[in-house]
Amino acid sequence: MSISPNVPSPEESYHYETTGTPRWIAVLFVVLFLALVGLGYAGYSIQSRLDNNLSKAQDQNKLLTAQLDQANARLADLKGHIDVTEQKMHMTQAELSNARSRAESYRKDQIASDQKLTDQMTKGFAESTEKINAVATEVGGAKKDIEATRTDLEATKGRLERATGDMGVMSGLIAHNRDDLEELRRRGDRNYYEFKITKTKAPQRVGPVQIKLEKADQKKSRYTVTVFVDDRSIEKRDKTAGEPVQFYVRGGSRQPPFEFVVFDVGKNDISGYLSTPKEGAAGGTGGPGTGGGSAAAPTVAPTPTSAKPQSDQ
């Protein structure tokens, strides 16, 4: 039995398992690096602002120093004159004291003047800042008003629409209420005449034509009218509120037709507007009120010459 210790042979090798660096240490280094970068950038920004403020303060100090130097130069010049006068004229002590008192008074006045100038500069800067802020506020308010107006215009454009009239002609933009009609008038594309026609024996004048209400059905919002123009009558039967009703005038075949739209149908009346082309509003009608945009007051006109009504559905 051998009692010799077990000595490893040279061929045997020992392998030690090494443990890698924990991941949290790398993350910590990255976080520290980003924090240092952020602190550096913040320090740089603060330093830039401090340098800017310091530069402004230095400029103001230079201005005040220059003014103070001017005052000191004046005092030195005055003192030199006093000394020369004392040497030449052998001024008495009382006279010298009086001169020094005047010089001291002048120095105090100069200091007060410098302080007043500094206060005025500071006050002027503050007032300028307030005026600039006030102007900026007014500009901001004006921009809000412009945006609100633009929004209103866009909303109005959304309400206006085109439709095909009863004669199969594509109508221009039509209005459904007075607000829409005012928008059309602002555009100025055609002449517009607002009306309210009651059921009477005689027709009523609307712009360059005459219209007579024959029948009104309030429940169904339908109506029948006769339009008198160019010594002829045109019957528009069983029309609906909101429908563009069209007709041509003599000599206006090459122009867009006249058309009217009824907003509301009452028990014995209708209300709406008549629109006419700009170029042909006065052609062949002989009626008044060809100006753009304002409605002629409805008046009872003489009964036109009897003509067989033309039914235009």
Short mmCIF file of N, CA, C and O in Angstrom, two decimals, residues 123-219:
data_model
loop_
_atom_site.label_atom_id
_atom_site.label_comp_id
_atom_site.label_asym_id
_atom_site.label_seq_id
_atom_site.Cartn_x
_atom_site.Cartn_y
_atom_site.Cartn_z
N LYS A 123 -36.09 102.64 -17.79
CA LYS A 123 -37.54 102.82 -17.98
C LYS A 123 -37.93 102.70 -19.44
O LYS A 123 -38.93 102.07 -19.79
N GLY A 124 -37.10 103.27 -20.34
CA GLY A 124 -37.39 103.18 -21.76
C GLY A 124 -37.35 101.76 -22.26
O GLY A 124 -38.19 101.34 -23.07
N PHE A 125 -36.39 100.97 -21.76
CA PHE A 125 -36.32 99.57 -22.16
C PHE A 125 -37.55 98.81 -21.70
O PHE A 125 -38.12 97.99 -22.43
N ALA A 126 -38.00 99.09 -20.45
CA ALA A 126 -39.19 98.40 -19.94
C ALA A 126 -40.42 98.79 -20.75
O ALA A 126 -41.25 97.94 -21.10
N GLU A 127 -40.57 100.10 -21.09
CA GLU A 127 -41.73 100.53 -21.87
C GLU A 127 -41.71 99.91 -23.26
O GLU A 127 -42.75 99.51 -23.80
N SER A 128 -40.52 99.83 -23.87
CA SER A 128 -40.42 99.22 -25.20
C SER A 128 -40.84 97.76 -25.15
O SER A 128 -41.53 97.25 -26.03
N THR A 129 -40.41 97.07 -24.10
CA THR A 129 -40.78 95.66 -23.95
C THR A 129 -42.29 95.50 -23.82
O THR A 129 -42.91 94.61 -24.43
N GLU A 130 -42.92 96.40 -23.02
CA GLU A 130 -44.38 96.33 -22.86
C GLU A 130 -45.09 96.59 -24.18
O GLU A 130 -46.07 95.92 -24.52
N LYS A 131 -44.61 97.58 -24.96
CA LYS A 131 -45.24 97.88 -26.25
C LYS A 131 -45.11 96.70 -27.21
O LYS A 131 -46.04 96.36 -27.93
N ILE A 132 -43.92 96.08 -27.22
CA ILE A 132 -43.72 94.93 -28.09
C ILE A 132 -44.67 93.80 -27.71
O ILE A 132 -45.28 93.15 -28.56
N ASN A 133 -44.81 93.57 -26.39
CA ASN A 133 -45.73 92.51 -25.94
C ASN A 133 -47.17 92.84 -26.30
O ASN A 133 -47.94 91.95 -26.69
N ALA A 134 -47.54 94.14 -26.20
CA ALA A 134 -48.90 94.54 -26.56
C ALA A 134 -49.16 94.31 -28.04
O ALA A 134 -50.22 93.81 -28.44
N VAL A 135 -48.17 94.69 -28.88
CA VAL A 135 -48.33 94.48 -30.33
C VAL A 135 -48.44 93.00 -30.64
O VAL A 135 -49.25 92.57 -31.47
N ALA A 136 -47.62 92.18 -29.97
CA ALA A 136 -47.68 90.74 -30.20
C ALA A 136 -49.05 90.19 -29.81
O ALA A 136 -49.60 89.31 -30.50
N THR A 137 -49.61 90.72 -28.70
CA THR A 137 -50.95 90.27 -28.29
C THR A 137 -52.00 90.65 -29.32
O THR A 137 -52.89 89.86 -29.66
N GLU A 138 -51.90 91.89 -29.85
CA GLU A 138 -52.86 92.33 -30.87
C GLU A 138 -52.74 91.48 -32.13
O GLU A 138 -53.75 91.11 -32.75
N VAL A 139 -51.51 91.18 -32.53
CA VAL A 139 -51.31 90.34 -33.72
C VAL A 139 -51.91 88.96 -33.51
O VAL A 139 -52.57 88.39 -34.39
N GLY A 140 -51.70 88.41 -32.30
CA GLY A 140 -52.28 87.10 -32.01
C GLY A 140 -53.81 87.14 -32.06
O GLY A 140 -54.45 86.23 -32.60
N GLY A 141 -54.42 88.23 -31.52
CA GLY A 141 -55.87 88.36 -31.60
C GLY A 141 -56.37 88.48 -33.02
O GLY A 141 -57.39 87.91 -33.40
N ALA A 142 -55.62 89.26 -33.84
CA ALA A 142 -56.02 89.41 -35.25
C ALA A 142 -55.94 88.08 -35.98
O ALA A 142 -56.82 87.75 -36.80
N LYS A 143 -54.92 87.29 -35.69
CA LYS A 143 -54.80 85.98 -36.34
C LYS A 143 -55.97 85.09 -35.95
O LYS A 143 -56.50 84.34 -36.79
N LYS A 144 -56.39 85.15 -34.68
CA LYS A 144 -57.54 84.35 -34.25
C LYS A 144 -58.81 84.78 -34.98
O LYS A 144 -59.61 83.95 -35.40
N ASP A 145 -58.99 86.13 -35.13
CA ASP A 145 -60.17 86.62 -35.84
C ASP A 145 -60.16 86.16 -37.29
O ASP A 145 -61.20 85.78 -37.86
N ILE A 146 -58.97 86.21 -37.93
CA ILE A 146 -58.86 85.77 -39.32
C ILE A 146 -59.19 84.29 -39.44
O ILE A 146 -59.90 83.86 -40.35
N GLU A 147 -58.69 83.49 -38.50
CA GLU A 147 -58.98 82.06 -38.55
C GLU A 147 -60.47 81.80 -38.34
O GLU A 147 -61.05 80.92 -38.99
N ALA A 148 -61.11 82.58 -37.43
CA ALA A 148 -62.55 82.40 -37.20
C ALA A 148 -63.33 82.77 -38.45
O ALA A 148 -64.29 82.07 -38.84
N THR A 149 -62.93 83.88 -39.11
CA THR A 149 -63.62 84.28 -40.35
C THR A 149 -63.45 83.23 -41.42
O THR A 149 -64.38 82.90 -42.16
N ARG A 150 -62.22 82.70 -41.52
CA ARG A 150 -61.97 81.67 -42.53
C ARG A 150 -62.81 80.43 -42.26
O ARG A 150 -63.35 79.81 -43.17
N THR A 151 -62.95 80.08 -40.97
CA THR A 151 -63.79 78.93 -40.61
C THR A 151 -65.24 79.17 -41.00
O THR A 151 -65.92 78.27 -41.53
N ASP A 152 -65.74 80.40 -40.72
CA ASP A 152 -67.12 80.73 -41.10
C ASP A 152 -67.32 80.65 -42.60
O ASP A 152 -68.35 80.15 -43.09
N LEU A 153 -66.33 81.14 -43.37
CA LEU A 153 -66.45 81.09 -44.83
C LEU A 153 -66.46 79.66 -45.33
O LEU A 153 -67.23 79.31 -46.23
N GLU A 154 -65.61 78.83 -44.73
CA GLU A 154 -65.59 77.43 -45.15
C GLU A 154 -66.93 76.75 -44.83
O GLU A 154 -67.43 75.93 -45.61
N ALA A 155 -67.49 77.10 -43.66
CA ALA A 155 -68.79 76.52 -43.31
C ALA A 155 -69.87 76.98 -44.28
O ALA A 155 -70.75 76.21 -44.68
N THR A 156 -69.84 78.26 -44.68
CA THR A 156 -70.82 78.77 -45.63
C THR A 156 -70.68 78.10 -46.98
O THR A 156 -71.65 77.73 -47.63
N LYS A 157 -69.42 77.92 -47.44
CA LYS A 157 -69.20 77.23 -48.70
C LYS A 157 -69.76 75.81 -48.66
O LYS A 157 -70.25 75.29 -49.66
N GLY A 158 -69.66 75.19 -47.47
CA GLY A 158 -70.20 73.83 -47.37
C GLY A 158 -71.70 73.80 -47.48
O GLY A 158 -72.27 72.81 -47.95
N ARG A 159 -72.39 74.90 -47.06
CA ARG A 159 -73.86 74.92 -47.16
C ARG A 159 -74.32 75.17 -48.58
O ARG A 159 -75.38 74.69 -48.98
N LEU A 160 -73.56 75.98 -49.34
CA LEU A 160 -73.96 76.28 -50.71
C LEU A 160 -73.72 75.07 -51.59
O LEU A 160 -72.75 74.34 -51.41
N GLU A 161 -74.60 74.88 -52.56
CA GLU A 161 -74.49 73.71 -53.43
C GLU A 161 -75.05 74.05 -54.81
O GLU A 161 -75.70 75.07 -55.01
N ARG A 162 -74.74 73.20 -55.75
CA ARG A 162 -75.28 73.35 -57.10
C ARG A 162 -76.37 72.28 -57.31
O ARG A 162 -76.35 71.23 -56.70
N ALA A 163 -77.29 72.59 -58.19
CA ALA A 163 -78.37 71.64 -58.48
C ALA A 163 -78.83 71.87 -59.91
O ALA A 163 -78.60 72.92 -60.51
N THR A 164 -79.49 70.87 -60.47
CA THR A 164 -80.06 70.98 -61.80
C THR A 164 -81.45 71.57 -61.71
O THR A 164 -82.29 71.11 -60.92
N GLY A 165 -81.71 72.63 -62.49
CA GLY A 165 -82.99 73.29 -62.45
C GLY A 165 -84.08 72.49 -63.13
O GLY A 165 -83.85 71.42 -63.72
N ASP A 166 -85.30 73.03 -63.09
CA ASP A 166 -86.44 72.31 -63.66
C ASP A 166 -86.38 72.26 -65.19
O ASP A 166 -87.12 71.50 -65.81
N MET A 167 -85.48 73.07 -65.82
CA MET A 167 -85.32 73.03 -67.27
C MET A 167 -84.12 72.18 -67.68
O MET A 167 -83.71 72.19 -68.84
N GLY A 168 -83.56 71.46 -66.73
CA GLY A 168 -82.44 70.58 -67.04
C GLY A 168 -81.10 71.29 -67.15
O GLY A 168 -80.12 70.69 -67.59
N VAL A 169 -81.04 72.56 -66.75
CA VAL A 169 -79.80 73.33 -66.82
C VAL A 169 -79.16 73.33 -65.44
O VAL A 169 -79.85 73.54 -64.43
N MET A 170 -77.83 73.09 -65.41
CA MET A 170 -77.13 73.09 -64.12
C MET A 170 -77.16 74.49 -63.54
O MET A 170 -76.73 75.46 -64.18
N SER A 171 -77.69 74.60 -62.35
CA SER A 171 -77.80 75.89 -61.69
C SER A 171 -76.46 76.31 -61.12
O SER A 171 -75.54 75.50 -60.96
N GLY A 172 -76.35 77.60 -60.84
CA GLY A 172 -75.20 78.06 -60.08
C GLY A 172 -75.37 77.66 -58.62
O GLY A 172 -76.21 76.83 -58.28
N LEU A 173 -74.57 78.27 -57.75
CA LEU A 173 -74.73 78.00 -56.32
C LEU A 173 -76.09 78.54 -55.88
O LEU A 173 -76.48 79.65 -56.23
N ILE A 174 -76.82 77.74 -55.13
CA ILE A 174 -78.14 78.15 -54.67
C ILE A 174 -78.12 78.31 -53.15
O ILE A 174 -77.34 77.66 -52.44
N ALA A 175 -78.98 79.20 -52.66
CA ALA A 175 -79.09 79.48 -51.23
C ALA A 175 -80.34 78.81 -50.68
O ALA A 175 -81.35 78.65 -51.38
N HIS A 176 -80.26 78.43 -49.41
CA HIS A 176 -81.40 77.81 -48.74
C HIS A 176 -81.98 78.70 -47.64
O HIS A 176 -83.02 78.35 -47.06
N ASN A 177 -81.32 79.82 -47.35
CA ASN A 177 -81.83 80.76 -46.35
C ASN A 177 -81.19 82.12 -46.61
O ASN A 177 -80.40 82.28 -47.54
N ARG A 178 -81.52 83.08 -45.77
CA ARG A 178 -81.01 84.44 -45.98
C ARG A 178 -79.51 84.54 -45.78
O ARG A 178 -78.84 85.32 -46.47
N ASP A 179 -78.95 83.78 -44.85
CA ASP A 179 -77.50 83.81 -44.65
C ASP A 179 -76.78 83.34 -45.91
O ASP A 179 -75.78 83.94 -46.33
N ASP A 180 -77.27 82.25 -46.51
CA ASP A 180 -76.68 81.77 -47.76
C ASP A 180 -76.82 82.82 -48.86
O ASP A 180 -75.91 83.02 -49.67
N LEU A 181 -77.97 83.51 -48.89
CA LEU A 181 -78.20 84.53 -49.92
C LEU A 181 -77.22 85.68 -49.77
O LEU A 181 -76.70 86.21 -50.76
N GLU A 182 -76.93 86.07 -48.53
CA GLU A 182 -75.95 87.14 -48.31
C GLU A 182 -74.58 86.72 -48.80
O GLU A 182 -73.82 87.52 -49.35
N GLU A 183 -74.23 85.46 -48.62
CA GLU A 183 -72.94 84.97 -49.12
C GLU A 183 -72.90 85.04 -50.65
O GLU A 183 -71.89 85.42 -51.24
N LEU A 184 -74.00 84.67 -51.31
CA LEU A 184 -74.05 84.76 -52.77
C LEU A 184 -73.92 86.20 -53.24
O LEU A 184 -73.26 86.49 -54.24
N ARG A 185 -74.54 87.12 -52.52
CA ARG A 185 -74.43 88.53 -52.88
C ARG A 185 -72.99 89.02 -52.74
O ARG A 185 -72.51 89.80 -53.56
N ARG A 186 -72.29 88.57 -51.71
CA ARG A 186 -70.89 88.98 -51.55
C ARG A 186 -70.04 88.46 -52.70
O ARG A 186 -69.08 89.10 -53.10
N ARG A 187 -70.37 87.29 -53.20
CA ARG A 187 -69.62 86.76 -54.34
C ARG A 187 -69.84 87.59 -55.60
O ARG A 187 -68.92 87.77 -56.39
N GLY A 188 -71.05 88.12 -55.79
CA GLY A 188 -71.32 89.02 -56.89
C GLY A 188 -71.34 88.37 -58.25
O GLY A 188 -71.14 89.05 -59.27
N ASP A 189 -71.60 87.06 -58.34
CA ASP A 189 -71.62 86.39 -59.64
C ASP A 189 -72.88 86.74 -60.44
O ASP A 189 -72.84 86.77 -61.66
N ARG A 190 -74.00 86.97 -59.74
CA ARG A 190 -75.27 87.27 -60.41
C ARG A 190 -75.98 88.38 -59.63
O ARG A 190 -75.53 88.81 -58.56
N ASN A 191 -77.10 88.83 -60.19
CA ASN A 191 -77.96 89.78 -59.48
C ASN A 191 -78.98 88.98 -58.66
O ASN A 191 -79.54 87.99 -59.15
N TYR A 192 -79.23 89.42 -57.42
CA TYR A 192 -80.13 88.68 -56.53
C TYR A 192 -81.22 89.64 -56.01
O TYR A 192 -80.93 90.75 -55.57
N TYR A 193 -82.49 89.16 -56.04
CA TYR A 193 -83.64 89.94 -55.60
C TYR A 193 -84.46 89.07 -54.64
O TYR A 193 -85.03 88.06 -55.04
N GLU A 194 -84.47 89.44 -53.40
CA GLU A 194 -85.24 88.69 -52.41
C GLU A 194 -86.71 89.11 -52.49
O GLU A 194 -87.03 90.27 -52.75
N PHE A 195 -87.63 88.15 -52.28
CA PHE A 195 -89.05 88.47 -52.39
C PHE A 195 -89.87 87.70 -51.37
O PHE A 195 -89.44 86.67 -50.84
N LYS A 196 -91.06 88.23 -51.12
CA LYS A 196 -92.12 87.53 -50.40
C LYS A 196 -93.41 87.87 -51.12
O LYS A 196 -93.85 89.02 -51.15
N ILE A 197 -94.03 86.88 -51.74
CA ILE A 197 -95.19 87.07 -52.60
C ILE A 197 -96.41 86.45 -51.93
O ILE A 197 -96.38 85.29 -51.51
N THR A 198 -97.45 87.25 -51.81
CA THR A 198 -98.72 86.75 -51.25
C THR A 198 -99.68 86.42 -52.39
O THR A 198 -99.53 86.89 -53.52
N LYS A 199 -100.67 85.63 -52.08
CA LYS A 199 -101.64 85.21 -53.09
C LYS A 199 -102.66 86.33 -53.31
O LYS A 199 -103.52 86.59 -52.47
N THR A 200 -102.53 87.01 -54.45
CA THR A 200 -103.43 88.10 -54.81
C THR A 200 -103.86 87.93 -56.26
O THR A 200 -103.33 87.08 -57.00
N LYS A 201 -104.79 88.81 -56.69
CA LYS A 201 -105.25 88.73 -58.07
C LYS A 201 -104.22 89.28 -59.04
O LYS A 201 -104.15 88.84 -60.19
N ALA A 202 -103.47 90.24 -58.62
CA ALA A 202 -102.49 90.87 -59.50
C ALA A 202 -101.09 90.33 -59.19
O ALA A 202 -100.79 89.99 -58.04
N PRO A 203 -100.23 90.23 -60.22
CA PRO A 203 -98.85 89.79 -59.97
C PRO A 203 -98.05 90.86 -59.23
O PRO A 203 -98.43 92.03 -59.21
N GLN A 204 -96.96 90.46 -58.65
CA GLN A 204 -96.08 91.38 -57.93
C GLN A 204 -94.72 91.41 -58.63
O GLN A 204 -94.24 90.39 -59.12
N ARG A 205 -94.14 92.62 -58.66
CA ARG A 205 -92.86 92.78 -59.35
C ARG A 205 -91.71 92.32 -58.46
O ARG A 205 -91.63 92.70 -57.29
N VAL A 206 -90.84 91.54 -59.06
CA VAL A 206 -89.60 91.09 -58.39
C VAL A 206 -88.47 91.36 -59.36
O VAL A 206 -88.32 90.65 -60.36
N GLY A 207 -87.69 92.41 -59.12
CA GLY A 207 -86.62 92.76 -60.03
C GLY A 207 -87.19 93.08 -61.40
O GLY A 207 -88.13 93.87 -61.54
N PRO A 208 -86.69 92.45 -62.46
CA PRO A 208 -87.14 92.77 -63.80
C PRO A 208 -88.35 91.95 -64.27
O PRO A 208 -88.72 92.03 -65.43
N VAL A 209 -88.94 91.12 -63.41
CA VAL A 209 -90.08 90.30 -63.84
C VAL A 209 -91.24 90.51 -62.87
O VAL A 209 -91.11 91.20 -61.85
N GLN A 210 -92.40 89.90 -63.21
CA GLN A 210 -93.57 89.91 -62.33
C GLN A 210 -93.99 88.46 -62.07
O GLN A 210 -93.96 87.62 -62.97
N ILE A 211 -94.33 88.18 -60.82
CA ILE A 211 -94.68 86.83 -60.42
C ILE A 211 -96.03 86.87 -59.69
O ILE A 211 -96.26 87.72 -58.83
N LYS A 212 -96.88 85.92 -60.04
CA LYS A 212 -98.18 85.79 -59.39
C LYS A 212 -98.29 84.41 -58.76
O LYS A 212 -98.06 83.40 -59.41
N LEU A 213 -98.62 84.37 -57.49
CA LEU A 213 -98.79 83.11 -56.77
C LEU A 213 -100.18 82.57 -57.05
O LEU A 213 -101.19 83.22 -56.73
N GLU A 214 -100.23 81.39 -57.65
CA GLU A 214 -101.50 80.77 -58.00
C GLU A 214 -102.01 79.84 -56.90
O GLU A 214 -103.20 79.81 -56.59
N LYS A 215 -101.10 79.07 -56.31
CA LYS A 215 -101.51 78.08 -55.32
C LYS A 215 -100.33 77.80 -54.39
O LYS A 215 -99.17 77.80 -54.82
N ALA A 216 -100.60 77.57 -53.10
CA ALA A 216 -99.57 77.26 -52.12
C ALA A 216 -100.05 76.13 -51.22
O ALA A 216 -101.16 76.19 -50.67
N ASP A 217 -99.25 75.09 -51.08
CA ASP A 217 -99.56 73.95 -50.22
C ASP A 217 -98.51 73.89 -49.13
O ASP A 217 -97.40 73.40 -49.33
N GLN A 218 -98.85 74.44 -47.96
CA GLN A 218 -97.87 74.56 -46.88
C GLN A 218 -97.42 73.20 -46.36
O GLN A 218 -96.25 73.01 -46.03
N LYS A 219 -98.32 72.25 -46.27
CA LYS A 219 -97.97 70.94 -45.72
C LYS A 219 -96.96 70.21 -46.60
O LYS A 219 -96.02 69.58 -46.10
#
